[in-house]
């Protein structure tokens, strides 16, 4: 992430994406390499892409473009013949982009790669230990303006930071040696003899502490002089502005009935899926959900307002495009009573899997499901919907004669802990679920625990991809309450599950880091199984007060990370970011969960959790991401949460809080440093989640569902920050709306290492 002094906070920025198109778009795939004597002194850094090179100089940059077809022909010929059998002509084109009036400046190189490069020059002379970087910055290239250039997986991203009272009209570029410039659909097209360079439509925005204020921004082209600049709308010079990351979108659900946010996920195209419950009936707080033509279920089926949600409801699912400008589909899902979505995930074909709890015997079922008959008080359900939301591709009940899927006893610590649980798939689309059961007759197969040990046990089970048969199913519990909240798969080889337990006698707690209960209200618990459901190892984790594990993830080497809450005092690993005796923990175990090798806690309150975890990730470079909410919403007996006085970084999307918002945090490898932290939420109502899991993707983008803008009596609110092009900028419900947001944390160069 970027770090700036306070002076930078009152500024605005313009972002452009340059894509080199030689026949077709080419992925920028290099690093910024220092010159160090390889080239003439006026070149400071170079950047290589598929069919050319970019040279960054004291006054702008030059691009050398090679004809892609000719280059392919040359390499194909050389590959076949091991030498060139005839003369080849390789067409090339030089393009110079000069920032007019640019002040001589040193370029600040940032985010070094661990890789060094060595080059041979003329006469066998070497240029050794050439450093490479993921970002370079021209500091004060114009009065009051910085120019950031960053490599990501698709293109070169350029950002112009205009400080307070600086003049953005100074940003003028001359494109020398082009064969023509024009603007198409907001994009700048630079024509050359061997292809095109395309600069994507620029964006500009500011942030006022509550919402992103998008500034009208367009390319302006003086064709006679060949100069490109920006047309900007009105902006506030005194406003705190966002430099990074990017809020991709934030939107209400469009429901006209009371609508609680539960769970969210993503697919291979970076679409966002939001799941919640909606009252689509005829009561005071009822109204239609924005179902789309051709959706699987377009009619509300009913609801009775049963405990624990106490809202007459069906499930409502919205799917948004990656930019958050379009609702791709919206559907109800439910029967004549109440149901709740706990977790969403897509399979390898981008079909959506929904796992939750239902009260409805007539909940929609496929004819080939494992169990087509409702079993008792509540059942767990799993449904597979097609990519376009029009068809049910499979479904099944899973349960016994009692309550299944609801965590309503002693482990219910935060508001909405009733609806924890998780669903994931492996590479063959086999389905794995972690949840909770009260039923002695819960379906069991190939189990390491065949019978329920107490009133409430955890359960873990797996189904084949078409949901027609069970692979394995087991209880997991001891002599008191147990619940499983999170499940992850490592390379189709092992399964990790995590949750909470009040049991002081887990007879199968073996081979792990801690085989004895620590005491108090509860401990965290995690277990490692093979993909056939056989237990390999398990462990307690905690203090002598209260502890629970809510989320797990794994790094590339199979180390197991967990995030949760504690009321006890944990000993932090030396050198980690955090604060002693705070109550949100992140820990790491060895792959066999026998060694606890990292512990940190963060927050502000002492021995008193303030955040309910809602999403968690460890990326490819072992950066750690956390999303949670802190609102004092309770039902009178649960723990009260808050986002008061939590630390934020200078580039936060939202640096202030009404003490009832979401809090998002990124820690670097080994939790050594805080890379980013921000609040996100409305300024008048208590933002929270009513249950379920949201997710980060492995690129470090969060997909979060929110229960937003719930009013006090007699009022209506639209206070949740929404993006300018959101499908639903306003809360159309008389009460709550399932808001959704997607934030790209823009550390792709680390994630894609």
Tab-separated table of N, CA and C in Angstrom, residues 257-308:
chain	number	residue	atom	x	y	z
A	257	UNK	N	-38.603	-4.739	0.376
A	257	UNK	CA	-38.971	-5.310	1.662
A	257	UNK	C	-37.775	-5.363	2.583
A	258	UNK	N	-38.032	-5.601	3.853
A	258	UNK	CA	-36.960	-5.720	4.835
A	258	UNK	C	-35.980	-6.800	4.381
A	259	UNK	N	-34.680	-6.484	4.371
A	259	UNK	CA	-33.689	-7.323	3.703
A	259	UNK	C	-32.407	-7.333	4.523
A	260	UNK	N	-32.084	-8.475	5.125
A	260	UNK	CA	-30.903	-8.599	5.981
A	260	UNK	C	-29.749	-9.201	5.181
A	261	UNK	N	-28.559	-8.632	5.304
A	261	UNK	CA	-27.381	-9.154	4.618
A	261	UNK	C	-26.714	-10.257	5.415
A	262	UNK	N	-26.387	-11.387	4.756
A	262	UNK	CA	-25.786	-12.543	5.407
A	262	UNK	C	-24.408	-12.894	4.844
A	263	UNK	N	-24.321	-13.170	3.542
A	263	UNK	CA	-23.149	-13.850	3.004
A	263	UNK	C	-22.844	-13.365	1.592
A	264	UNK	N	-21.579	-13.478	1.185
A	264	UNK	CA	-21.172	-13.053	-0.157
A	264	UNK	C	-20.026	-13.926	-0.645
A	265	UNK	N	-19.904	-14.027	-1.977
A	265	UNK	CA	-18.767	-14.712	-2.588
A	265	UNK	C	-18.520	-14.136	-3.972
A	266	UNK	N	-17.628	-14.755	-4.732
A	266	UNK	CA	-17.187	-14.273	-6.035
A	266	UNK	C	-17.030	-15.469	-6.968
A	267	UNK	N	-16.824	-15.196	-8.269
A	267	UNK	CA	-16.553	-16.276	-9.219
A	267	UNK	C	-15.302	-15.956	-10.020
A	268	UNK	N	-15.027	-16.756	-11.048
A	268	UNK	CA	-13.794	-16.598	-11.818
A	268	UNK	C	-13.765	-15.300	-12.610
A	269	UNK	N	-14.911	-14.678	-12.810
A	269	UNK	CA	-14.988	-13.416	-13.545
A	269	UNK	C	-15.067	-12.221	-12.605
A	270	UNK	N	-14.862	-12.447	-11.321
A	270	UNK	CA	-14.893	-11.396	-10.290
A	270	UNK	C	-16.279	-10.795	-10.099
A	271	UNK	N	-17.318	-11.541	-10.475
A	271	UNK	CA	-18.673	-11.131	-10.133
A	271	UNK	C	-18.888	-11.301	-8.634
A	272	UNK	N	-19.781	-10.498	-8.087
A	272	UNK	CA	-20.117	-10.596	-6.664
A	272	UNK	C	-21.507	-11.188	-6.507
A	273	UNK	N	-21.627	-12.173	-5.599
A	273	UNK	CA	-22.906	-12.775	-5.229
A	273	UNK	C	-23.203	-12.384	-3.789
A	274	UNK	N	-24.386	-11.851	-3.546
A	274	UNK	CA	-24.798	-11.467	-2.199
A	274	UNK	C	-26.029	-12.267	-1.817
A	275	UNK	N	-26.007	-12.836	-0.615
A	275	UNK	CA	-27.136	-13.609	-0.122
A	275	UNK	C	-27.630	-13.060	1.202
A	276	UNK	N	-28.937	-12.988	1.337
A	276	UNK	CA	-29.539	-12.536	2.580
A	276	UNK	C	-30.943	-13.071	2.703
A	277	UNK	N	-31.698	-12.530	3.647
A	277	UNK	CA	-33.107	-12.895	3.776
A	277	UNK	C	-33.955	-11.663	3.511
A	278	UNK	N	-35.127	-11.890	2.939
A	278	UNK	CA	-35.976	-10.779	2.535
A	278	UNK	C	-37.430	-11.102	2.843
A	279	UNK	N	-38.128	-10.108	3.363
A	279	UNK	CA	-39.570	-10.212	3.600
A	279	UNK	C	-40.279	-9.666	2.363
A	280	UNK	N	-40.749	-10.581	1.534
A	280	UNK	CA	-41.408	-10.183	0.296
A	280	UNK	C	-42.913	-10.328	0.357
A	281	UNK	N	-43.465	-10.348	1.572
A	281	UNK	CA	-44.898	-10.564	1.751
A	281	UNK	C	-45.710	-9.287	1.620
A	282	UNK	N	-46.704	-9.147	2.472
A	282	UNK	CA	-47.635	-8.020	2.363
A	282	UNK	C	-47.713	-7.197	3.640
A	283	UNK	N	-46.789	-7.413	4.576
A	283	UNK	CA	-46.808	-6.682	5.829
A	283	UNK	C	-46.256	-5.277	5.694
A	284	UNK	N	-46.168	-4.578	6.833
A	284	UNK	CA	-45.709	-3.197	6.855
A	284	UNK	C	-44.308	-3.046	6.280
A	285	UNK	N	-43.444	-4.000	6.595
A	285	UNK	CA	-42.051	-3.923	6.144
A	285	UNK	C	-41.759	-4.868	4.984
A	286	UNK	N	-42.793	-5.289	4.280
A	286	UNK	CA	-42.643	-6.221	3.170
A	286	UNK	C	-42.604	-5.483	1.847
A	287	UNK	N	-42.137	-6.182	0.828
A	287	UNK	CA	-42.129	-5.616	-0.506
A	287	UNK	C	-41.358	-6.506	-1.443
A	288	UNK	N	-41.500	-6.298	-2.737
A	288	UNK	CA	-40.863	-7.195	-3.707
A	288	UNK	C	-39.349	-7.050	-3.729
A	289	UNK	N	-38.687	-8.152	-4.021
A	289	UNK	CA	-37.249	-8.222	-4.264
A	289	UNK	C	-37.054	-8.025	-5.770
A	290	UNK	N	-35.919	-7.458	-6.221
A	290	UNK	CA	-35.776	-7.138	-7.651
A	290	UNK	C	-35.452	-8.370	-8.502
A	291	UNK	N	-36.332	-9.398	-8.449
A	291	UNK	CA	-36.071	-10.621	-9.210
A	291	UNK	C	-36.040	-10.316	-10.700
A	292	UNK	N	-35.175	-11.007	-11.412
A	292	UNK	CA	-34.973	-10.760	-12.831
A	292	UNK	C	-35.730	-11.801	-13.660
A	293	UNK	N	-36.158	-11.450	-14.864
A	293	UNK	CA	-36.854	-12.410	-15.718
A	293	UNK	C	-36.009	-13.660	-15.953
A	294	UNK	N	-36.645	-14.808	-15.848
A	294	UNK	CA	-35.955	-16.067	-16.072
A	294	UNK	C	-35.218	-16.611	-14.871
A	295	UNK	N	-35.265	-15.902	-13.735
A	295	UNK	CA	-34.593	-16.392	-12.532
A	295	UNK	C	-35.265	-17.678	-12.052
A	296	UNK	N	-34.538	-18.476	-11.282
A	296	UNK	CA	-35.039	-19.765	-10.828
A	296	UNK	C	-36.353	-19.632	-10.053
A	297	UNK	N	-36.460	-18.685	-9.134
A	297	UNK	CA	-37.684	-18.517	-8.345
A	297	UNK	C	-38.032	-17.038	-8.327
A	298	UNK	N	-39.084	-16.687	-9.012
A	298	UNK	CA	-39.463	-15.282	-9.160
A	298	UNK	C	-40.588	-14.868	-8.221
A	299	UNK	N	-41.127	-15.804	-7.449
A	299	UNK	CA	-42.275	-15.515	-6.579
A	299	UNK	C	-41.892	-15.796	-5.134
A	300	UNK	N	-42.207	-14.860	-4.264
A	300	UNK	CA	-41.997	-15.042	-2.826
A	300	UNK	C	-42.916	-16.156	-2.323
A	301	UNK	N	-42.347	-17.060	-1.512
A	301	UNK	CA	-43.115	-18.232	-1.092
A	301	UNK	C	-43.739	-18.115	0.283
A	302	UNK	N	-43.274	-17.189	1.101
A	302	UNK	CA	-43.911	-17.045	2.403
A	302	UNK	C	-42.913	-16.914	3.512
A	303	UNK	N	-43.325	-17.131	4.724
A	303	UNK	CA	-42.471	-17.015	5.888
A	303	UNK	C	-43.313	-16.745	7.120
A	304	UNK	N	-42.803	-17.134	8.284
A	304	UNK	CA	-43.575	-17.018	9.513
A	304	UNK	C	-42.887	-16.207	10.595
A	305	UNK	N	-41.672	-15.748	10.377
A	305	UNK	CA	-40.988	-14.962	11.384
A	305	UNK	C	-40.524	-15.779	12.566
A	306	UNK	N	-39.963	-16.957	12.308
A	306	UNK	CA	-39.546	-17.860	13.375
A	306	UNK	C	-38.182	-17.463	13.935
A	307	UNK	N	-37.886	-17.947	15.145
A	307	UNK	CA	-36.609	-17.697	15.788
A	307	UNK	C	-35.502	-18.470	15.044
A	308	UNK	N	-34.277	-17.947	14.954
A	308	UNK	CA	-33.770	-16.779	15.680
A	308	UNK	C	-33.835	-15.462	14.913
